[in-house]
Structure formats: C-alpha cells, structure tokens
Amino acid sequence: MKRDYYEVLGVGKSASKDEIKKAYRKLAMKYHPDRNPDNKEAEEHFKEANEAYEVLSNEDKRRRYDQFGHAGVGGAAGGQGGAYGGGVGDFGDIFSAFNDIFGGSGGARGGGSPFGFEDMFSGGGRGRRPRSQGVQGSDLKIRLKLTLEEIAKGVEKTIKIKKQVPCEVCHGSGSKTGQMETCPTCQGTGEVRQASKTMFGQFVNIAACPTCGGEGQIVKDRCTSCHGEGIKQGETTVKVSIPAGVEDGNYLTLRGQGNAGPRGGASGNLIVIIEVIEHKIFTRRGDDIVFNLSLSYPDLVLGTKVDVPTLDGKVKLTVPPATQPNTLLRISGKGIGHLNAPGAGDHLVRVNVYVPRDLSGKDKELLRELNKSSHLVPDEQAGHEKSIFEKARDIFG
C-alpha cells in the first residue's frame, strides 16, 4: 500500500511549495542511485520521493490528491488517459523531476547546475535523457455537461472537438518532400551548451537551440498548405468514458487527444471538465439523492404507500404511521454510484405535510371538528410548533 505523500517527504499538509521542494531536494540527494549503487532500498526511496514531489509540487495534482487521495492521481478511468491524472513513470520521468530541481542536463529548460550536480551524478553527461522528437502540442480544455442520471451510472459520450490536427498534405512533417534536415547549429541535439569552470566546480548552462527551437531538425522545402508547421485547424470526434460519481468541476485527462504537435511532435492532452446540469426535482448530497415529497395530514398519521421518482424510475415507498414532517426516509442503493468503488449512495425522501389553500365549506367543517380532538393537537410539552389544523386556520380563518 502506498504511503501518504506528505509522510514520504516529511512535511505537513499545509506545507508551502518551498518547504516541499526543500524536503524533496534533501531526500533526492540522500537516495540518488549514483550515490547508492546497487542499493535497491535506496532506489525505491528515490522513486517514492520523486512520485510524492511530482504530485505535491503541482497545484492541480495536489488539490486532487488532497480530495481523493491516491485514487485522485492514479489514472482510474477516462479514455486513453485516466481520470484525474496519472502516476510517475520510469526513471526518465524521475530524473526529469530531479533535474528540474537541481538543473542537470534535461531537455531545453535552461539554467544548468551552478553547483556541478551534473558532473557529480552523471559523470559529465552519462545518462542524459534523449531529445524528444518535435515539440509537443498544447493541451485542450473542454466542458462536458452531464445530467444526474448520467453521473449516477457513468456514461460514455462521443463528442466533436475542434483542434489542431496533422496537415494532410505533408502528413504532419511541415515539408513538401517529408524530409527534415539536421540542425547545423546544435547538430540535432536541440540544445546549445556553454560550460565554464569556477572555484565551486563546473557550471553548465543549457538552452534551447535558437535555430531549430529545440527540435534538433529544420524543415526542408516548407509545405505551403500548413506554412511548414505540419498542423492545421480541424475537427474530430472523441469518445469519453465518464465514471460514476464524478462531481461538478472534476476533470478527466485523455492523454494524446489534445492539439497535434508541430512537425510530428506528440499531441497534447484533452482535459474534459465536468459540468453537472441542475436537476428539476432532485438535489445531490454527496452520493445521496434528496427528493422532497408532500403528503396529506391523514397519510402522515395513518401511513401510506406511494410511488416516488428516483434516478432509476419510480419505486414504491412505505410511509409508516405517525411519520413526522421533515422526516427522511431512505431507499438504499438508489443514489449516485461511488467513484472508483463498488456500490452507490441512497435515495433520501424528505416528507413534508401538504397544507391545502383551497377548501370547500364542508372540508373546513370537518377540520374544525377534528381539531376539537385532544389527540390531534400538540400538548404544552410539545413546544410551539403549530398543528396542521392551526396552519389551516391561519390560511382560511
């Protein structure tokens, strides 16, 4: 079972970003594989610390983790991605986060390590992550409106979205001939480096190549249809699987379903934000559904059976004799399905007394006669709540 991420880093749940970063930095230094060769335990500690930092250093992931725990960031459902984000991948991802903190050689972020961590841990270049092909496309956000009925059981939706797609003329390459040339400035690495030595060690500054923008290649014979970008505006359909139990504002990430990347770059992600449509007769309380039912005074006193609507259709409900107004009657398992767990909430029926506003003279006489009974009015110890007859008298006089 995974440990709590705050416990892993040794910080409290109210820790600031700087405190989280400082705690991770300390653990990463202690358990780095190059400092602990052939030490499986240290390797697991390093992975665990990185996983915790990947989540807690990201505001969205941290919010989901605080709300849903590990399930909120563990890739539960949702097309080709997973609901509410994903976990940490291989050592490439681990060293990516490590280099974000310490500077090392990683992508085209720039900055380098002023303290020589690159040389300390990677032997002056050993283990550098390979350059990714092309620039990744941007993420795309859409809002998806759902009814309570759809949320109760989960639903699969097919939606049309407008996004950047690979150019059909050059097949996304940006070139008429489909050919690319190695960038003469960076020789295909996508990076330019400047190294200098100081009394504290070697200082390495890494930046994206200004010629190719970090891609390592330049377009040969630009495509006139997409102006060499390899992408154009288009429309596509996407299937989205929504799990039961999602709430308004939750979102699912479909990896690789966002905007296509320029010149063969990987596609970004599609972020589907859930928007719940207000129901006409039901309200949601957690995974329970609440329905207000008005009954006549005789039905409350004598008891009755009545058909009540639920998300699954009508269900026969037994109202016991002497049911008091504002009582909640429960129909088990007829609420919202639990998110990432079996079972469902309940359907709660709040019973209220119906006070008519239009009575015949005969009806009024019957009520006045009934009101004379000592059993039908509250005694002094029952407080000041008005009886049904007193409420009717206030209306009709």
XYZ file of C-alpha atoms in Angstrom:
397
model
C 0.000 0.000 0.000
C 1.350 3.429 -0.927
C 2.429 5.740 1.868
C 0.948 9.184 2.269
C 2.883 11.616 0.046
C 3.205 14.182 2.829
C 4.616 11.452 5.075
C 7.092 10.426 2.365
C 8.538 13.942 2.171
C 8.252 14.511 5.903
C 6.111 17.646 5.627
C 2.701 18.684 6.890
C -0.384 19.029 4.715
C -0.147 22.805 4.946
C 3.466 22.837 3.707
C 4.389 25.555 1.232
C 5.884 24.904 -2.206
C 9.323 25.912 -0.936
C 9.073 23.522 2.011
C 8.052 20.671 -0.294
C 10.881 21.471 -2.688
C 13.421 21.643 0.139
C 12.258 18.305 1.591
C 12.430 16.614 -1.807
C 15.877 18.047 -2.511
C 17.190 16.581 0.743
C 15.765 13.108 0.034
C 16.897 13.142 -3.605
C 20.456 13.912 -2.537
C 20.364 11.159 0.080
C 18.913 8.360 -2.064
C 20.169 9.199 -5.562
C 21.192 5.930 -7.355
C 24.627 7.279 -8.249
C 25.301 7.794 -4.564
C 23.856 4.392 -3.680
C 24.934 1.953 -6.416
C 23.269 -1.475 -6.332
C 21.132 -0.418 -3.376
C 17.563 -1.440 -4.170
C 16.179 0.064 -0.975
C 17.693 3.467 -1.750
C 16.379 3.202 -5.306
C 12.834 2.614 -4.020
C 13.128 5.546 -1.616
C 14.307 7.735 -4.515
C 11.352 6.680 -6.675
C 8.911 7.190 -3.810
C 10.228 10.673 -3.044
C 10.038 11.623 -6.712
C 6.466 10.361 -7.014
C 5.438 12.383 -3.970
C 7.141 15.508 -5.318
C 5.575 15.105 -8.791
C 2.132 15.310 -7.164
C 2.626 17.785 -4.323
C 4.598 20.284 -6.406
C 1.745 20.554 -8.920
C -1.215 22.622 -7.710
C -3.869 20.678 -9.638
C -2.492 17.254 -8.714
C -2.081 18.305 -5.090
C -5.692 19.507 -4.949
C -6.939 16.202 -6.408
C -4.729 14.217 -4.035
C -5.996 16.171 -1.018
C -9.572 15.481 -2.113
C -9.400 11.898 -3.395
C -6.091 10.509 -2.082
C -4.019 8.244 -4.329
C -7.117 7.440 -6.426
C -7.300 11.070 -7.491
C -3.900 10.962 -9.192
C -3.629 7.294 -10.071
C -5.214 7.011 -13.562
C -8.558 5.327 -12.865
C -10.606 5.857 -15.979
C -11.223 8.063 -18.932
C -10.384 7.046 -22.481
C -6.730 6.640 -23.225
C -5.562 8.622 -20.286
C -7.036 8.087 -16.904
C -9.214 10.072 -14.628
C -7.643 12.844 -12.631
C -4.114 12.480 -13.931
C -1.507 9.758 -13.725
C 1.311 8.498 -11.569
C 5.050 8.579 -12.074
C 6.621 6.633 -14.889
C 10.107 5.256 -15.386
C 13.499 6.602 -14.412
C 13.314 9.040 -17.328
C 10.479 10.789 -15.517
C 12.273 10.521 -12.209
C 15.439 12.196 -13.468
C 13.261 14.781 -15.199
C 11.879 15.910 -11.850
C 15.324 15.635 -10.286
C 16.849 17.835 -12.972
C 14.015 20.344 -12.605
C 15.217 20.840 -9.035
C 18.986 20.572 -9.476
C 19.418 21.862 -13.005
C 21.269 18.890 -14.608
C 21.050 18.099 -18.316
C 17.416 17.752 -19.172
C 15.588 18.893 -22.274
C 15.640 22.563 -23.154
C 14.786 24.125 -19.817
C 17.971 26.108 -19.453
C 19.664 27.130 -16.264
C 22.143 24.328 -15.763
C 23.519 23.434 -12.358
C 25.621 26.108 -10.661
C 26.810 23.544 -8.135
C 28.048 20.919 -10.571
C 25.369 18.322 -9.808
C 25.506 17.213 -13.415
C 29.121 16.105 -13.053
C 28.547 14.705 -9.582
C 25.729 12.388 -10.597
C 26.082 11.785 -14.300
C 29.787 11.734 -14.985
C 29.790 14.797 -17.221
C 26.973 13.655 -19.471
C 26.317 9.972 -18.797
C 22.624 9.157 -18.544
C 21.318 12.303 -20.241
C 17.755 11.889 -21.455
C 17.423 11.574 -25.201
C 15.901 14.561 -27.004
C 12.227 14.087 -27.813
C 11.176 14.329 -31.445
C 9.328 17.556 -32.199
C 7.517 19.943 -29.907
C 4.513 18.590 -28.037
C 1.140 20.063 -28.925
C -0.753 22.166 -26.418
C -3.399 20.798 -24.073
C -7.031 21.391 -24.945
C -9.774 22.028 -22.367
C -13.477 21.439 -22.955
C -16.558 21.445 -20.728
C -18.907 18.471 -20.778
C -22.434 18.873 -19.384
C -23.901 15.801 -17.684
C -27.214 15.000 -16.009
C -27.518 13.384 -12.582
C -28.866 10.274 -14.312
C -25.656 10.015 -16.360
C -23.431 10.643 -13.365
C -25.260 8.047 -11.264
C -24.267 5.131 -13.507
C -21.379 6.517 -15.546
C -21.673 7.166 -19.246
C -19.708 7.090 -22.490
C -20.009 10.230 -24.584
C -18.964 10.838 -28.184
C -18.117 14.499 -28.620
C -16.923 16.660 -31.501
C -13.996 18.952 -30.834
C -12.106 21.496 -32.891
C -8.365 21.173 -32.546
C -5.078 21.277 -34.400
C -4.540 18.136 -36.467
C -1.633 16.960 -38.644
C -1.595 18.549 -42.104
C -2.986 16.045 -44.622
C -0.786 17.391 -47.425
C 2.609 16.884 -45.783
C 1.378 14.283 -43.278
C 2.426 16.484 -40.392
C 6.061 16.873 -41.395
C 5.806 20.515 -42.483
C 7.843 19.690 -45.588
C 6.679 19.195 -49.187
C 9.002 16.226 -49.549
C 8.514 14.998 -46.000
C 12.214 15.465 -45.343
C 13.907 17.225 -42.462
C 17.486 18.374 -42.109
C 19.644 18.104 -39.043
C 20.042 21.499 -37.451
C 23.552 22.768 -38.232
C 23.720 24.803 -35.032
C 23.052 22.105 -32.432
C 23.847 19.076 -34.622
C 20.472 17.542 -33.841
C 20.597 17.726 -30.052
C 18.083 20.564 -29.775
C 20.309 22.211 -27.182
C 23.177 24.612 -27.027
C 25.538 24.449 -24.055
C 28.059 26.731 -22.542
C 30.431 25.410 -19.901
C 32.695 27.346 -17.581
C 34.743 26.392 -14.558
C 34.629 28.160 -11.231
C 36.169 27.507 -7.846
C 32.972 25.617 -6.944
C 33.139 23.267 -9.926
C 31.849 23.200 -13.462
C 28.992 25.499 -14.435
C 26.884 24.284 -17.379
C 24.244 26.468 -18.994
C 21.765 24.644 -21.239
C 19.300 26.421 -23.508
C 17.040 25.575 -26.442
C 18.755 25.900 -29.779
C 17.731 29.274 -31.284
C 17.844 27.901 -34.837
C 15.522 24.899 -34.515
C 13.653 25.894 -31.364
C 14.873 22.800 -29.545
C 13.652 20.302 -32.149
C 17.067 19.326 -33.485
C 15.809 19.474 -37.066
C 14.773 22.140 -39.543
C 12.198 21.886 -42.326
C 13.372 21.344 -45.885
C 11.014 22.640 -48.633
C 8.221 24.054 -46.463
C 4.673 22.826 -47.127
C 2.542 25.670 -48.500
C -0.673 24.242 -47.046
C 0.419 24.494 -43.406
C 3.258 27.011 -43.908
C 5.771 24.490 -42.648
C 4.079 23.966 -39.279
C 2.785 20.467 -40.007
C -0.554 21.226 -38.334
C -3.879 22.801 -39.333
C -7.185 23.529 -37.642
C -9.552 20.590 -37.929
C -12.391 18.702 -36.266
C -12.513 15.225 -34.808
C -14.705 13.036 -32.601
C -13.557 11.609 -29.294
C -15.134 9.010 -27.030
C -15.023 9.903 -23.349
C -15.805 7.340 -20.649
C -17.141 9.098 -17.557
C -17.081 7.016 -14.356
C -19.989 7.102 -11.940
C -19.713 9.501 -9.029
C -17.895 12.434 -10.610
C -18.748 15.899 -9.330
C -19.059 19.348 -10.820
C -15.570 20.674 -11.515
C -13.876 17.262 -11.652
C -11.941 16.635 -14.827
C -10.536 13.742 -16.809
C -7.343 13.795 -18.825
C -7.262 11.982 -22.167
C -3.600 11.707 -22.979
C -2.598 12.376 -26.567
C -6.061 13.630 -27.555
C -5.234 17.350 -27.477
C -3.720 19.550 -30.176
C -1.254 17.855 -32.518
C 2.370 18.882 -32.138
C 4.119 20.853 -34.902
C 6.124 18.838 -37.424
C 5.461 15.405 -35.996
C 5.558 16.364 -32.343
C 3.469 14.411 -29.856
C -0.101 15.544 -29.284
C -1.069 17.342 -26.103
C -3.774 16.171 -23.734
C -7.517 16.705 -23.823
C -8.834 17.862 -20.452
C -12.566 17.250 -20.026
C -14.094 19.364 -17.246
C -17.344 18.021 -15.810
C -20.301 20.389 -15.533
C -23.388 18.991 -13.786
C -26.795 20.135 -15.038
C -29.123 21.195 -12.220
C -31.965 18.696 -11.789
C -35.591 19.829 -11.682
C -36.689 17.719 -8.687
C -33.568 16.110 -7.191
C -30.675 17.579 -5.256
C -27.365 15.853 -4.633
C -25.829 15.414 -1.186
C -22.538 13.588 -1.594
C -23.509 10.338 -3.292
C -27.075 10.529 -1.955
C -30.053 11.982 -3.802
C -32.650 14.032 -1.896
C -36.287 14.310 -3.029
C -38.978 16.375 -1.299
C -42.344 14.609 -1.007
C -45.510 16.365 0.165
C -48.229 14.193 1.751
C -51.608 14.942 3.260
C -52.055 15.020 7.024
C -54.128 11.790 7.069
C -51.425 9.969 5.089
C -48.774 11.044 7.602
C -50.915 9.988 10.555
C -52.252 6.700 9.182
C -49.328 5.751 6.952
C -49.484 5.030 3.252
C -47.679 3.628 0.235
C -46.720 5.984 -2.542
C -44.763 5.858 -5.806
C -41.748 8.161 -5.651
C -39.452 9.036 -8.559
C -35.782 8.011 -8.427
C -32.916 8.176 -10.902
C -33.886 4.609 -11.903
C -37.606 5.285 -12.256
C -40.491 5.055 -9.795
C -40.190 2.998 -6.601
C -42.934 2.076 -4.123
C -42.213 3.712 -0.755
C -43.887 2.751 2.513
C -44.578 5.721 4.787
C -45.018 4.431 8.365
C -47.926 5.659 10.515
C -47.265 8.769 12.639
C -44.480 9.972 10.354
C -43.434 13.461 11.376
C -42.907 16.300 8.878
C -39.320 16.712 7.671
C -38.579 13.022 8.265
C -36.033 11.464 5.896
C -36.999 8.053 4.539
C -34.211 6.054 2.906
C -34.236 3.897 -0.231
C -30.890 2.105 -0.188
C -28.650 1.934 -3.249
C -30.721 4.253 -5.441
C -28.349 7.212 -5.322
C -25.120 8.078 -7.146
C -22.582 5.345 -7.858
C -19.413 5.673 -5.771
C -16.350 6.968 -7.614
C -13.726 4.223 -8.014
C -15.574 1.984 -5.560
C -18.452 -0.515 -5.694
C -21.958 0.375 -4.584
C -23.976 3.560 -4.638
C -25.456 6.143 -2.324
C -29.082 6.206 -1.198
C -32.246 7.963 -2.334
C -33.498 10.094 0.557
C -37.138 11.154 0.640
C -37.854 14.172 2.836
C -41.511 14.002 3.854
C -43.438 17.234 4.296
C -47.077 17.890 5.105
C -49.230 19.349 2.374
C -51.380 22.274 3.538
C -54.171 22.950 1.012
C -55.018 26.535 0.128
C -58.456 25.971 -1.392
C -61.029 24.117 0.730
C -64.785 23.787 0.469
C -67.040 24.756 3.352
C -67.626 21.101 4.158
C -63.884 20.424 4.295
C -63.430 23.319 6.707
C -66.178 22.000 8.988
C -64.546 18.550 9.063
C -61.219 20.083 10.012
C -62.803 22.151 12.777
C -64.424 19.022 14.206
C -61.149 17.110 14.069
C -59.329 19.976 15.726
C -61.536 19.530 18.784
C -59.886 16.167 19.493
C -57.171 16.399 22.143
C -55.192 13.704 20.285
C -54.791 15.820 17.179
C -53.221 18.929 18.661
C -49.840 19.236 20.414
C -49.753 19.417 24.205
C -47.892 22.089 26.118
C -44.722 19.942 26.348
C -44.542 19.582 22.568
C -43.319 23.147 22.128
C -44.823 25.862 19.984
C -44.932 24.034 16.633
C -48.348 24.611 15.103
C -50.606 21.679 14.303
C -51.916 21.065 10.797
C -55.262 22.465 11.901
C -53.708 25.628 13.264
C -51.838 26.096 9.997
C -55.070 25.599 8.062
C -56.873 28.045 10.372
C -54.195 30.661 9.661
C -54.940 30.298 5.961
C -58.735 30.052 5.957
C -59.689 31.839 9.183
